[in-house]
CSV table of C-alpha atoms in Angstrom, one decimal:
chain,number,residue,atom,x,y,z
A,1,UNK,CA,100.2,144.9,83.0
A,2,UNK,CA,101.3,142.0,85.7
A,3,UNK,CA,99.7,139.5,83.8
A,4,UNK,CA,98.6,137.6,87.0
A,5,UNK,CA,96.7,140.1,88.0
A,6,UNK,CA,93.3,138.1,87.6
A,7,UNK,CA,94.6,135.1,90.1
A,8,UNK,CA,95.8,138.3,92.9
A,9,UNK,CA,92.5,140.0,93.0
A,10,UNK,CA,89.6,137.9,94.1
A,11,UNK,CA,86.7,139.7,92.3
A,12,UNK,CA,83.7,137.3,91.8
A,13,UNK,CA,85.3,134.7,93.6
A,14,UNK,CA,82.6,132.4,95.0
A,15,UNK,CA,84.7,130.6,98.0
A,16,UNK,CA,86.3,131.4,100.8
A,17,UNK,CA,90.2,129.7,100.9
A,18,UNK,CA,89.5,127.4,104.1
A,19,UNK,CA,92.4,124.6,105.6
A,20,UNK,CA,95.4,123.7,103.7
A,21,UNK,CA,94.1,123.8,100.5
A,22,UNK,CA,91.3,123.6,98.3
A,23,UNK,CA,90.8,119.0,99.4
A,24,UNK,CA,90.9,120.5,102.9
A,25,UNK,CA,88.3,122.9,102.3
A,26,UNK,CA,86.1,120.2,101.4
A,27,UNK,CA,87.1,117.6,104.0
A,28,UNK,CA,86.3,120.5,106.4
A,29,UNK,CA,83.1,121.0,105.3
A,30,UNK,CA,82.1,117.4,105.0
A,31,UNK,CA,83.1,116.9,108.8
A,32,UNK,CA,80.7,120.0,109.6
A,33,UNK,CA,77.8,118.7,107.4
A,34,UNK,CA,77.8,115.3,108.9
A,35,UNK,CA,77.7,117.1,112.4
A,36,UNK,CA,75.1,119.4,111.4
A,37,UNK,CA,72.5,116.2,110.0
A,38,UNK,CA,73.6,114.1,113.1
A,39,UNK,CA,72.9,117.1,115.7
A,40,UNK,CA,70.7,119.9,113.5
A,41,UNK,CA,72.2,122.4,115.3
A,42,UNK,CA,75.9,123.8,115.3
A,43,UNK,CA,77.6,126.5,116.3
A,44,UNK,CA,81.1,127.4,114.6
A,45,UNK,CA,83.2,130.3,113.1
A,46,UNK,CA,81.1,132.6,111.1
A,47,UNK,CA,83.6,131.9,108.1
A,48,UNK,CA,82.6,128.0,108.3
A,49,UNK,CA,78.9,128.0,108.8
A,50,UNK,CA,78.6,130.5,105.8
A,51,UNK,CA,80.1,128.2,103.2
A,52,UNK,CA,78.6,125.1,105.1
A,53,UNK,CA,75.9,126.7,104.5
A,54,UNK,CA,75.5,126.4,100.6
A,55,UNK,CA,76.3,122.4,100.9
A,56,UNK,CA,73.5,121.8,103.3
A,57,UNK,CA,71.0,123.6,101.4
A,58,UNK,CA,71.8,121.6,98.0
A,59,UNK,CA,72.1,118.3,100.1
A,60,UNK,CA,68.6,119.1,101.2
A,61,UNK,CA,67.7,119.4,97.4
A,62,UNK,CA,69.5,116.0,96.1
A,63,UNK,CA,68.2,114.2,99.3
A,64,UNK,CA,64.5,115.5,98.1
A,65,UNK,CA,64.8,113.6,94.6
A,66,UNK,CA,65.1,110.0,96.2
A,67,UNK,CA,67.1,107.7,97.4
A,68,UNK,CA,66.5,106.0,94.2
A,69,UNK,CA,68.5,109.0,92.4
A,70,UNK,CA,71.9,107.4,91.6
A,71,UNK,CA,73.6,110.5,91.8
A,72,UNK,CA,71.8,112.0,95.1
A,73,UNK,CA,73.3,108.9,96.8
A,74,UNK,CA,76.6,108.7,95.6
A,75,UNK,CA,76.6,112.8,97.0
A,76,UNK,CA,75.0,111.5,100.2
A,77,UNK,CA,77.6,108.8,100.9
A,78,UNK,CA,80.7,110.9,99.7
A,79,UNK,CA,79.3,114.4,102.1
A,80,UNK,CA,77.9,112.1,105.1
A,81,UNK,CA,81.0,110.1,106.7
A,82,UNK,CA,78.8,108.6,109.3
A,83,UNK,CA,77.1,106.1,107.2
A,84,UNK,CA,73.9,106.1,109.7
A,85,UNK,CA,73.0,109.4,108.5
A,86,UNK,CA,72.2,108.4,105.1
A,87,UNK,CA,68.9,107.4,106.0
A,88,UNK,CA,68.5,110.0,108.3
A,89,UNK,CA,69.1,112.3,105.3
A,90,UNK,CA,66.7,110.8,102.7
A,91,UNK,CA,64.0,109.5,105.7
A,92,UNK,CA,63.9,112.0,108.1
A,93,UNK,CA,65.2,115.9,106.4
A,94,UNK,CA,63.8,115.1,103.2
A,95,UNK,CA,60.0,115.0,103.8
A,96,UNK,CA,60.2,117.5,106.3
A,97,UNK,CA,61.3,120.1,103.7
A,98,UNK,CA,59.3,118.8,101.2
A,99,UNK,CA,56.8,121.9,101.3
A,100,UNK,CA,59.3,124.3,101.2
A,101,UNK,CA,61.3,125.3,98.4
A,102,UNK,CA,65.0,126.7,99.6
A,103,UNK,CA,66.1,128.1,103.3
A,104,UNK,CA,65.8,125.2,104.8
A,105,UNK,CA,69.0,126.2,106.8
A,106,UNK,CA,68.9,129.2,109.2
A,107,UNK,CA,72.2,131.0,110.5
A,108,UNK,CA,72.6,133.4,113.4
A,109,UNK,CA,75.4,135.3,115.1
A,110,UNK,CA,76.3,134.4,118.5
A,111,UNK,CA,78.9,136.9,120.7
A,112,UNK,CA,82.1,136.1,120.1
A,113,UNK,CA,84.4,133.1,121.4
A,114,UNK,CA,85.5,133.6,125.0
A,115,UNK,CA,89.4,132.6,123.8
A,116,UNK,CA,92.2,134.3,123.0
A,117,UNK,CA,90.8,134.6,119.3
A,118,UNK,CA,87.5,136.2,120.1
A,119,UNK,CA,86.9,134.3,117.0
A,120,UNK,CA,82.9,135.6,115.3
A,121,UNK,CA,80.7,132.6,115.7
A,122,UNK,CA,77.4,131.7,114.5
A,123,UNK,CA,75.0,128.7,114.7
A,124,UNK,CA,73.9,126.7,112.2
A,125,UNK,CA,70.5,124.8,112.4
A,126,UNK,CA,67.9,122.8,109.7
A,127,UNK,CA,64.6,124.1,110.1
A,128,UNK,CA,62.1,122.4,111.9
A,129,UNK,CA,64.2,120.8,114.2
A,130,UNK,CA,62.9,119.8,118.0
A,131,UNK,CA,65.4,121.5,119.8
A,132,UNK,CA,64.2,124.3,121.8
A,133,UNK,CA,64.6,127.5,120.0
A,134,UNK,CA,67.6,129.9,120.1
A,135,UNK,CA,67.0,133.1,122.3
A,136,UNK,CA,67.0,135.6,119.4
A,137,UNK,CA,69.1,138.6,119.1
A,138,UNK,CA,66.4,140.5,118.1
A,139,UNK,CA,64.5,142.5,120.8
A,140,UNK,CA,60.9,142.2,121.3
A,141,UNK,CA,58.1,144.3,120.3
A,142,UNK,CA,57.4,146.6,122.8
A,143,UNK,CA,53.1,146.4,123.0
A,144,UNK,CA,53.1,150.0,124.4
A,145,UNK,CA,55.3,151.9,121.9
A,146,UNK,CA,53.2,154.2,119.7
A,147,UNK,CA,53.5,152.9,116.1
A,148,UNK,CA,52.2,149.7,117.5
A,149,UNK,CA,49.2,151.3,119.5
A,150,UNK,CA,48.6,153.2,116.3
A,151,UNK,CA,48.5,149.5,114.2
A,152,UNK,CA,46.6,147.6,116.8
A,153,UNK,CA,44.1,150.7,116.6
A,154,UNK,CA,43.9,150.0,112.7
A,155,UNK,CA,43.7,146.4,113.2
A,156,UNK,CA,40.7,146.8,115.6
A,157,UNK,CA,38.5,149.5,113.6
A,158,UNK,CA,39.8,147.0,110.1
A,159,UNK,CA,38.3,143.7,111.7
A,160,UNK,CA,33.8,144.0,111.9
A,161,UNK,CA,32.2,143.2,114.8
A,162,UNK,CA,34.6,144.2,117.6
A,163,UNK,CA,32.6,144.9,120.5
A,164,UNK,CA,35.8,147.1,122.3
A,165,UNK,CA,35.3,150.7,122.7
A,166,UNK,CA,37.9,152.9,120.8
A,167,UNK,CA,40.4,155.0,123.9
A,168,UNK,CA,39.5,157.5,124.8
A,169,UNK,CA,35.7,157.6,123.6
B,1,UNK,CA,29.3,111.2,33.2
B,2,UNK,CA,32.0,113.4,34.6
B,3,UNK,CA,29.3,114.8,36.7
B,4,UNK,CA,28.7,111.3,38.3
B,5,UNK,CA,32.4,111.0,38.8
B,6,UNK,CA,32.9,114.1,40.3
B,7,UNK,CA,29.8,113.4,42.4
B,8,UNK,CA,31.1,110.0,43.5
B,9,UNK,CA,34.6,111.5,44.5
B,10,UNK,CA,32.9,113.7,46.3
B,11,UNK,CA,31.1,111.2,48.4
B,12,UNK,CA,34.2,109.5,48.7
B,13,UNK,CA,35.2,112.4,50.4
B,14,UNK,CA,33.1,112.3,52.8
B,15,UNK,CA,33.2,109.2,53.6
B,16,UNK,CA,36.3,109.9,54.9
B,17,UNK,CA,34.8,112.1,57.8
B,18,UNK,CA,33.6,115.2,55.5
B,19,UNK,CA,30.3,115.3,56.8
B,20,UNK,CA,27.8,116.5,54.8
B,21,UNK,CA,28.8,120.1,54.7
B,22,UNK,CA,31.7,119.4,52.0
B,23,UNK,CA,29.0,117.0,50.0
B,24,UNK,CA,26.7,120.4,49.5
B,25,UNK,CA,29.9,122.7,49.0
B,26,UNK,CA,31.3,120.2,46.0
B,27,UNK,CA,28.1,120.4,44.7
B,28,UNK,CA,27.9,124.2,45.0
B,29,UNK,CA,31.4,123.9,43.3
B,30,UNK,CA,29.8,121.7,40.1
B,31,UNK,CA,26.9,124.2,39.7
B,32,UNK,CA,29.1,127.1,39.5
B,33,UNK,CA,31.5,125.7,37.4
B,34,UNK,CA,29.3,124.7,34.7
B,35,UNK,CA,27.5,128.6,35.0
B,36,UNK,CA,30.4,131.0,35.6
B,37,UNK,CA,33.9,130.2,34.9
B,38,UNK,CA,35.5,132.8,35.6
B,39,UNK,CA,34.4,134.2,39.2
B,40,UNK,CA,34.7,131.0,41.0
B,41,UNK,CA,38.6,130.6,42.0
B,42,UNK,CA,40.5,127.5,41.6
B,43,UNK,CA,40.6,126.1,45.2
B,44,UNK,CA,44.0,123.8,45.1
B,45,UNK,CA,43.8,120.6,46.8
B,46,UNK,CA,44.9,120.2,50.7
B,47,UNK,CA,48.3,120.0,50.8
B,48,UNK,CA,48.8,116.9,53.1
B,49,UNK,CA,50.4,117.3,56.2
B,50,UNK,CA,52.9,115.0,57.2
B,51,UNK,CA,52.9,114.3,61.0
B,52,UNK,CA,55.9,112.1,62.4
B,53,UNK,CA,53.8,109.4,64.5
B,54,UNK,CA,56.8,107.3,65.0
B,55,UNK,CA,58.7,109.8,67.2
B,56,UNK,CA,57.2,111.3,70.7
B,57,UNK,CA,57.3,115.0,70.9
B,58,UNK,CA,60.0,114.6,74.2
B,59,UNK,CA,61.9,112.5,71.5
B,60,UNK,CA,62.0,115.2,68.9
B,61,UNK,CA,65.3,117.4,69.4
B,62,UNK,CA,64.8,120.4,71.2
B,63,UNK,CA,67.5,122.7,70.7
B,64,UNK,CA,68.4,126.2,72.8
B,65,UNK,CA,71.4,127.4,71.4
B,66,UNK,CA,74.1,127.7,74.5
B,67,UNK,CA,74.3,131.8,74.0
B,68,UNK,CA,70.8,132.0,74.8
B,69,UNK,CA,71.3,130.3,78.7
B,70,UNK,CA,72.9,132.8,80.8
B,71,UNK,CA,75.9,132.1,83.4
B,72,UNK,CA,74.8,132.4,86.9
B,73,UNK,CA,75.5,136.0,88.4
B,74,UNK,CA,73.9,138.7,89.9
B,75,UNK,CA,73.0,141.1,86.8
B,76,UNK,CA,69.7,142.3,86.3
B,77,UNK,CA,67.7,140.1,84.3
B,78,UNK,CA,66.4,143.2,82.6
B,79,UNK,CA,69.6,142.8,80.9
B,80,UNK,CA,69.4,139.5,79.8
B,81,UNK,CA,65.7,139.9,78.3
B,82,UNK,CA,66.7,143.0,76.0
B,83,UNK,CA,69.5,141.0,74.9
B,84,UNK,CA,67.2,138.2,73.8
B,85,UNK,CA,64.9,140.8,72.5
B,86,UNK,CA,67.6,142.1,69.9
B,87,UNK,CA,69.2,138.3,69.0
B,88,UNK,CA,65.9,136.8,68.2
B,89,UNK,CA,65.0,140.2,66.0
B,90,UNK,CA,68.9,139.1,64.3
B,91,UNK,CA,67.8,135.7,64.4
B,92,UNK,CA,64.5,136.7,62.0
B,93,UNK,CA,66.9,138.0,59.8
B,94,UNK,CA,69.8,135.7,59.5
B,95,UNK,CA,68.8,131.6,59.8
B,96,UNK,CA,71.8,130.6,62.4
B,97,UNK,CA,70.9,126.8,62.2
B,98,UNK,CA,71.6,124.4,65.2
B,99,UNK,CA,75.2,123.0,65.2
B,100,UNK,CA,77.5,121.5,67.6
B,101,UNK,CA,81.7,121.5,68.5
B,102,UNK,CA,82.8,118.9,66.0
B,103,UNK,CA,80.2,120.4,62.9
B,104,UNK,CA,81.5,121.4,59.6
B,105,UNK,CA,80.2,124.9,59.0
B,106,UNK,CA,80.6,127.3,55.8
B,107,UNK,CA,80.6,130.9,56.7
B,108,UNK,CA,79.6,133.6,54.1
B,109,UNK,CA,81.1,137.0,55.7
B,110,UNK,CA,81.2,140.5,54.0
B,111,UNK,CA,84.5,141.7,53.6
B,112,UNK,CA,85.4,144.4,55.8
B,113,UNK,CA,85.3,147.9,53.5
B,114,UNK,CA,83.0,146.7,50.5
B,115,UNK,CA,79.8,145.1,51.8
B,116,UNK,CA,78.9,143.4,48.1
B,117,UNK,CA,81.7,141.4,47.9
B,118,UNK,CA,81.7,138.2,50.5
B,119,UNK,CA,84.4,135.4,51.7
B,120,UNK,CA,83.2,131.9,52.0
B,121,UNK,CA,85.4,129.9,54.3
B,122,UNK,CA,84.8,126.0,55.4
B,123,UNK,CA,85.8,124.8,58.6
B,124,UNK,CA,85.4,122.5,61.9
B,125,UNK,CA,83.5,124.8,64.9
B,126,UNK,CA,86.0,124.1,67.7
B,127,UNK,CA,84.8,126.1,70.4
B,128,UNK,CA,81.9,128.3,70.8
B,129,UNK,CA,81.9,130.5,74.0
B,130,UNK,CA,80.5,134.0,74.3
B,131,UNK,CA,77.3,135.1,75.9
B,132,UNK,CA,74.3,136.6,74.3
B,133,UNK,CA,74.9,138.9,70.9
B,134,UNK,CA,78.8,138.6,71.4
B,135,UNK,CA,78.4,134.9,70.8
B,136,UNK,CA,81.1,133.5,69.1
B,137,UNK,CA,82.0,130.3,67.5
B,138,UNK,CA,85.6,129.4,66.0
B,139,UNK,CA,85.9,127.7,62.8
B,140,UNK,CA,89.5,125.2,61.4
B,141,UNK,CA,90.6,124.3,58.5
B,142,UNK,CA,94.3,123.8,56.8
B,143,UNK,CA,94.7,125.9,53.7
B,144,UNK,CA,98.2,125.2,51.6
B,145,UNK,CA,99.6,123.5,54.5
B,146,UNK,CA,98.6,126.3,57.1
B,147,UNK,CA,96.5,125.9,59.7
B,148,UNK,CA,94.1,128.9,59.8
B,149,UNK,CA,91.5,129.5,63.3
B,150,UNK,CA,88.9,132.1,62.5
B,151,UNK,CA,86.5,133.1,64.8
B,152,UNK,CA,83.5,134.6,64.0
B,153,UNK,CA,80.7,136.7,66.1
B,154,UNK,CA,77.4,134.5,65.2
B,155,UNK,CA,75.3,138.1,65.4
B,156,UNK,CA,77.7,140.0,63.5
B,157,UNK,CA,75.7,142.1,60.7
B,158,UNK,CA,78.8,141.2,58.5
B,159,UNK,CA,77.7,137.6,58.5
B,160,UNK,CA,75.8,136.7,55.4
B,161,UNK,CA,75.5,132.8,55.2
B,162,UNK,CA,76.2,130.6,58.1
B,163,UNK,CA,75.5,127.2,56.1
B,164,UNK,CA,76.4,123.3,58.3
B,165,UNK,CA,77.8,121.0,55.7
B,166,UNK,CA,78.2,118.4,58.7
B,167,UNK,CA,75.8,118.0,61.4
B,168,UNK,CA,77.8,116.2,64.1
B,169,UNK,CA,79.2,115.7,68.1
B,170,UNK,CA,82.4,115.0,69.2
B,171,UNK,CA,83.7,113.6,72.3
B,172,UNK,CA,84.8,116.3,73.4
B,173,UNK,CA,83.0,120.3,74.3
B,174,UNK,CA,86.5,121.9,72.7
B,175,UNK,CA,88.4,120.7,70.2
B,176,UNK,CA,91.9,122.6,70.3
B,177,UNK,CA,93.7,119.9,70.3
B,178,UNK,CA,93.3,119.8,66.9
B,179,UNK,CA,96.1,122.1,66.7
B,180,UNK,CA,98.6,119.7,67.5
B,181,UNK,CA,96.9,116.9,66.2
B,182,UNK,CA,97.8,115.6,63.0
B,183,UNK,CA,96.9,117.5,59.8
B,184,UNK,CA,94.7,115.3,58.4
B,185,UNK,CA,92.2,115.9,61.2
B,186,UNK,CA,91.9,119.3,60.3
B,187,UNK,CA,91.5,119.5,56.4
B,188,UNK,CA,88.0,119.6,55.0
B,189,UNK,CA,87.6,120.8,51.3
B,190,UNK,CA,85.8,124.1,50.6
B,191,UNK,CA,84.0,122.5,48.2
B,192,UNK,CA,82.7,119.1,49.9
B,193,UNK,CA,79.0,118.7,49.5
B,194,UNK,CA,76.7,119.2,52.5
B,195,UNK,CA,76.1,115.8,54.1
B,196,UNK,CA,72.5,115.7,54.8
B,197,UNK,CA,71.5,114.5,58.2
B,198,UNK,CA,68.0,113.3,59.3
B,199,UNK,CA,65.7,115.6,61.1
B,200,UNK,CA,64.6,115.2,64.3
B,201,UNK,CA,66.5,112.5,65.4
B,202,UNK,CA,69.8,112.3,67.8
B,203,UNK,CA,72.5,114.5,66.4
B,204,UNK,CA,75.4,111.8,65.1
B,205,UNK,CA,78.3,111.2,67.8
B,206,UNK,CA,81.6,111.2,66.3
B,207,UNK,CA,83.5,108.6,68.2
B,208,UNK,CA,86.7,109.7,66.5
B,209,UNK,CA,90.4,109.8,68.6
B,210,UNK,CA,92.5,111.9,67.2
B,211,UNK,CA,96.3,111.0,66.4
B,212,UNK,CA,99.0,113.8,67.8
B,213,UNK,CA,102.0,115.0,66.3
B,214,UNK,CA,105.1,113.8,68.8
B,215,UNK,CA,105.4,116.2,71.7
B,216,UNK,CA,105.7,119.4,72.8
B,217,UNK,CA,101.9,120.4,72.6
B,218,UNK,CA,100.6,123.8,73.0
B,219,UNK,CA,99.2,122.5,76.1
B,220,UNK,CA,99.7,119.1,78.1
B,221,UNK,CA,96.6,117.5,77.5
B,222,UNK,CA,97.2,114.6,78.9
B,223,UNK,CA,96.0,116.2,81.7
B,224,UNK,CA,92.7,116.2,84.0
B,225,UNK,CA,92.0,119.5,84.2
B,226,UNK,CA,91.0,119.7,80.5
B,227,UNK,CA,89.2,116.3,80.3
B,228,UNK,CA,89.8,115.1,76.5
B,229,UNK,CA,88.5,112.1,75.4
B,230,UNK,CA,89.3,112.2,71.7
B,231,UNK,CA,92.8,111.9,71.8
B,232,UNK,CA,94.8,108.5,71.4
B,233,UNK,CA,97.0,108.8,74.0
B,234,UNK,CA,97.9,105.0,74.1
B,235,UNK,CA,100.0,105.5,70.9
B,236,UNK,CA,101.7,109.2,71.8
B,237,UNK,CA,101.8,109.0,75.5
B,238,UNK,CA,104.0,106.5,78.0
B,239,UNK,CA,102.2,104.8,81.4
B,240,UNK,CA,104.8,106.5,83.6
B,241,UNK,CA,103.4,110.3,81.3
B,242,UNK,CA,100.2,108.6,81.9
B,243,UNK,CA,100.4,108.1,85.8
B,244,UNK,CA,102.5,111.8,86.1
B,245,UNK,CA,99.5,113.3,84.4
B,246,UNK,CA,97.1,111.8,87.1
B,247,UNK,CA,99.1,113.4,89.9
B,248,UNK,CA,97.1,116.6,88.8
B,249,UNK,CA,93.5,114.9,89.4
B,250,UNK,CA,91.1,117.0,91.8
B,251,UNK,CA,88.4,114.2,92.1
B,252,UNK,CA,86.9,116.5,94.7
B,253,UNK,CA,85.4,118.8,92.5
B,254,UNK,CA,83.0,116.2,91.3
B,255,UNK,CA,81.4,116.2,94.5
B,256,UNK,CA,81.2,119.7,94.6
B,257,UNK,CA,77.7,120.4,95.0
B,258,UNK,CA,77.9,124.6,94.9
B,259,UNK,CA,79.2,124.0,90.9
B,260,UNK,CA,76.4,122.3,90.0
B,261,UNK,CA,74.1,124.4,87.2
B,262,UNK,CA,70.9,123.1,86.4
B,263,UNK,CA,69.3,125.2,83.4
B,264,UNK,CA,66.4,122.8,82.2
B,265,UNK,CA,64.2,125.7,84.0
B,266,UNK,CA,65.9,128.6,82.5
B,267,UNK,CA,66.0,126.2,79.0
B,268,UNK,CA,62.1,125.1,79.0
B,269,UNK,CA,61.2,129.2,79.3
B,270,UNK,CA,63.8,130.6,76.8
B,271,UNK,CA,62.5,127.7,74.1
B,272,UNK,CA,58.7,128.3,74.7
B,273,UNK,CA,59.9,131.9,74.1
B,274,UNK,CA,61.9,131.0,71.2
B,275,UNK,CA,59.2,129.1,69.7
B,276,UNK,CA,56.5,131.5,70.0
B,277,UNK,CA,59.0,134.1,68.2
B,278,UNK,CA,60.6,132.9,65.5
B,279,UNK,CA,58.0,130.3,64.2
């Protein structure tokens, strides 16, 4: 057997090879974290925002313990290059998430790149941010469609005291 | 006279916060005594309990052994509570005490054909890896000059004894360095006499660095990647080995939030578990 056959085949692999090697990787990432704290919302290959993805969730976490937390700070300067984000971080995304407990980071598909690459892209974003919100790719409910006739029906003859007459009575 | 006695001791008693409840039974006890000897049972004493005040309970050591904390993955966790289901029903069995990398253990195994007769062998653990019931823990010693490695599975019905002689830490998580460390290191006599250490408190770190035999090594450990702190490598290494060793540093990874593993959740609920089960 080719005894290198475990470093050929990528099975349970948990990262994606980004850049020009695995310091790049990182170095990539940290410029896309710090842009995603300073703006909240960033759109970017698919590839990138999902392994961004991971480090701005556990940032979230570390950034919840404190700034007192020796080690939440030393991961906060090292992943933050702008230095003015550090107290963004710990003052600002910290106590917004403090309720919630994981997905604090949303991700969503956006037709692709209008170059040459037609490159998938996607946007990033921190919950509860105050930009407006992204037009989803989702259709809407359609009010008029039968199964949801058929549930507002239930919901009406569920809830007491509704003074509307049932259609067609 | 006794009676008095008896009768004073038992006030004593309950002085002591009996209450007058005991007071009556003693008394009971007297009357029935001197009338029937043989009906009324000897009640021993109370053995005292003796209750550590000095220590806190987060003080005490809590120990989950590492086979017991599964790696992160995406099995079923159906998987992981049958498998702790049949170790702690082994566990019942077989006493497997708590012992670290760097511990002296003494294995009892049953050979493999005849199941009455049983080889003892002494040795340093260095490595324990394995998950669940194919746990495994790998055990050194120098016999006659040759260095001998056995590893043994920890739930393995073979095993009969799995005694620690020496309860201690080392620097390091894996100790295979031994191998090309000097003999000496590695020799521990099958008959030494268990050392014993005090319960409860901090398991002994042994600070010990470990003298090599000249180079080649079975592996460069020098290097970063396997993180040894128990070697002396002022006396066997050069600066300029030192500094060409370095060149292979990925300081990166430290800040590599995605490898962090925090299993003091996992750890509380398999201890309550293991507590509730074997004790």
């Amino acid at each position: 057997m080719h005894l290198t056959a475990q470093l050929l085949i990528s099975h349970g692999r948990m990262y994606r090879r980004m850049g020009l090697g695995p310091r790049s990787r990182i170095d990539m990432l940290r410029c896309l974290l710090t842009a995603l704290v300073r703006h909240e919302r960033i759109e970017t290959t698919l590839a990138r925002a999902d392994e961004m993805r991971g480090y701005a969730e556990k940032l979230v976490e570390h950034a919840k313990r404190g700034d007192t937390d020796s080690r939440s700070m030393e991961l906060a300067d090292f992943w933050l290059t702008e230095k003015d984000l550090i107290p963004k971080l710990f003052q600002v995304l910290a106590p917004r998430f403090r309720d919630r407990s994981g997905n604090y980071v949303r991700m969503q598909e956006v037709p692709n790149r209008d170059r040459a690459d037609r490159a998938r892209l996607a946007v990033i974003e921190y919950r509860g941010n105050p930009l407006p919100p992204l037009p989803s790719s989702r259709p809407a409910q359609n009010p008029n469609s039968l199964v949801n006739q058929l549930l507002e029906g239930w919901r009406r003859d569920a809830a007491p005291g509704q003074p509307q007459a049932p259609n067609g009575a | 006279m006794i009676i008095g006695k008896m009768a004073a001791a038992a006030v004593g008693f309950r002085s002591r916060g009996g209450g007058p409840g005991l007071l009556i039974s003693s008394i009971r006890c007297l009357n029935s005594s001197a009338s029937d000897d043989k009906s009324s049972k000897f009640q021993p004493p109370l053995k005292p309990v003796i209750v550590d005040k000095t220590q806190s309970t987060t003080s005490q050591r809590r120990f989950v052994s590492p086979e017991f904390i599964m790696r992160r993955g995406r099995t079923n966790p159906l998987k992981f509570i049958m498998e702790r289901k049949d170790m702690i029903q082994r566990r019942k069995l077989l006493n497997i005490p708590e012992f670290y990398v760097g511990s002296i253990l003494a294995v009892t195994m049953a050979e493999p054909g005849d199941n009455s007769k049983a080889n003892r062998f002494v040795g340093i653990c260095t490595q324990r890896s394995g998950q669940g019931l194919g746990a495994n823990f790998v055990l050194r010693n120098i016999i006659d000059g040759q260095g001998v490695e056995i590893c043994y599975d920890m739930y393995s019905p073979q095993i009969h004894q799995i005694e620690v002689l020496k309860m201690e830490k080392r620097l390091d998580d894996n100790l295979m360095y031994l191998r090309d460390a000097r003999p000496e290191y590695s020799t521990f006599d099958f008959n030494m006499k268990p050392v014993p250490n005090s319960a409860g408190s901090e398991v002994p770190v042994n600070l010990l660095k470990v003298k090599m035999k000249p180079k080649p090594w079975s592996k460069r450990w020098e290097r970063p990647q396997f993180n040894v702190q128990g070697i002396r490598f002022d006396l066997c290494l050069t600066e300029e080995q030192m500094e060409k060793a370095k060149k292979f540093d990925k300081p990166w990874l430290k800040y590599d939030m995605q490898r962090e593993y925090d299993t003091s959740k996992i750890k509380e609920s398999i201890e309550r578990e293991l507590q509730k089960e074997l004790s």
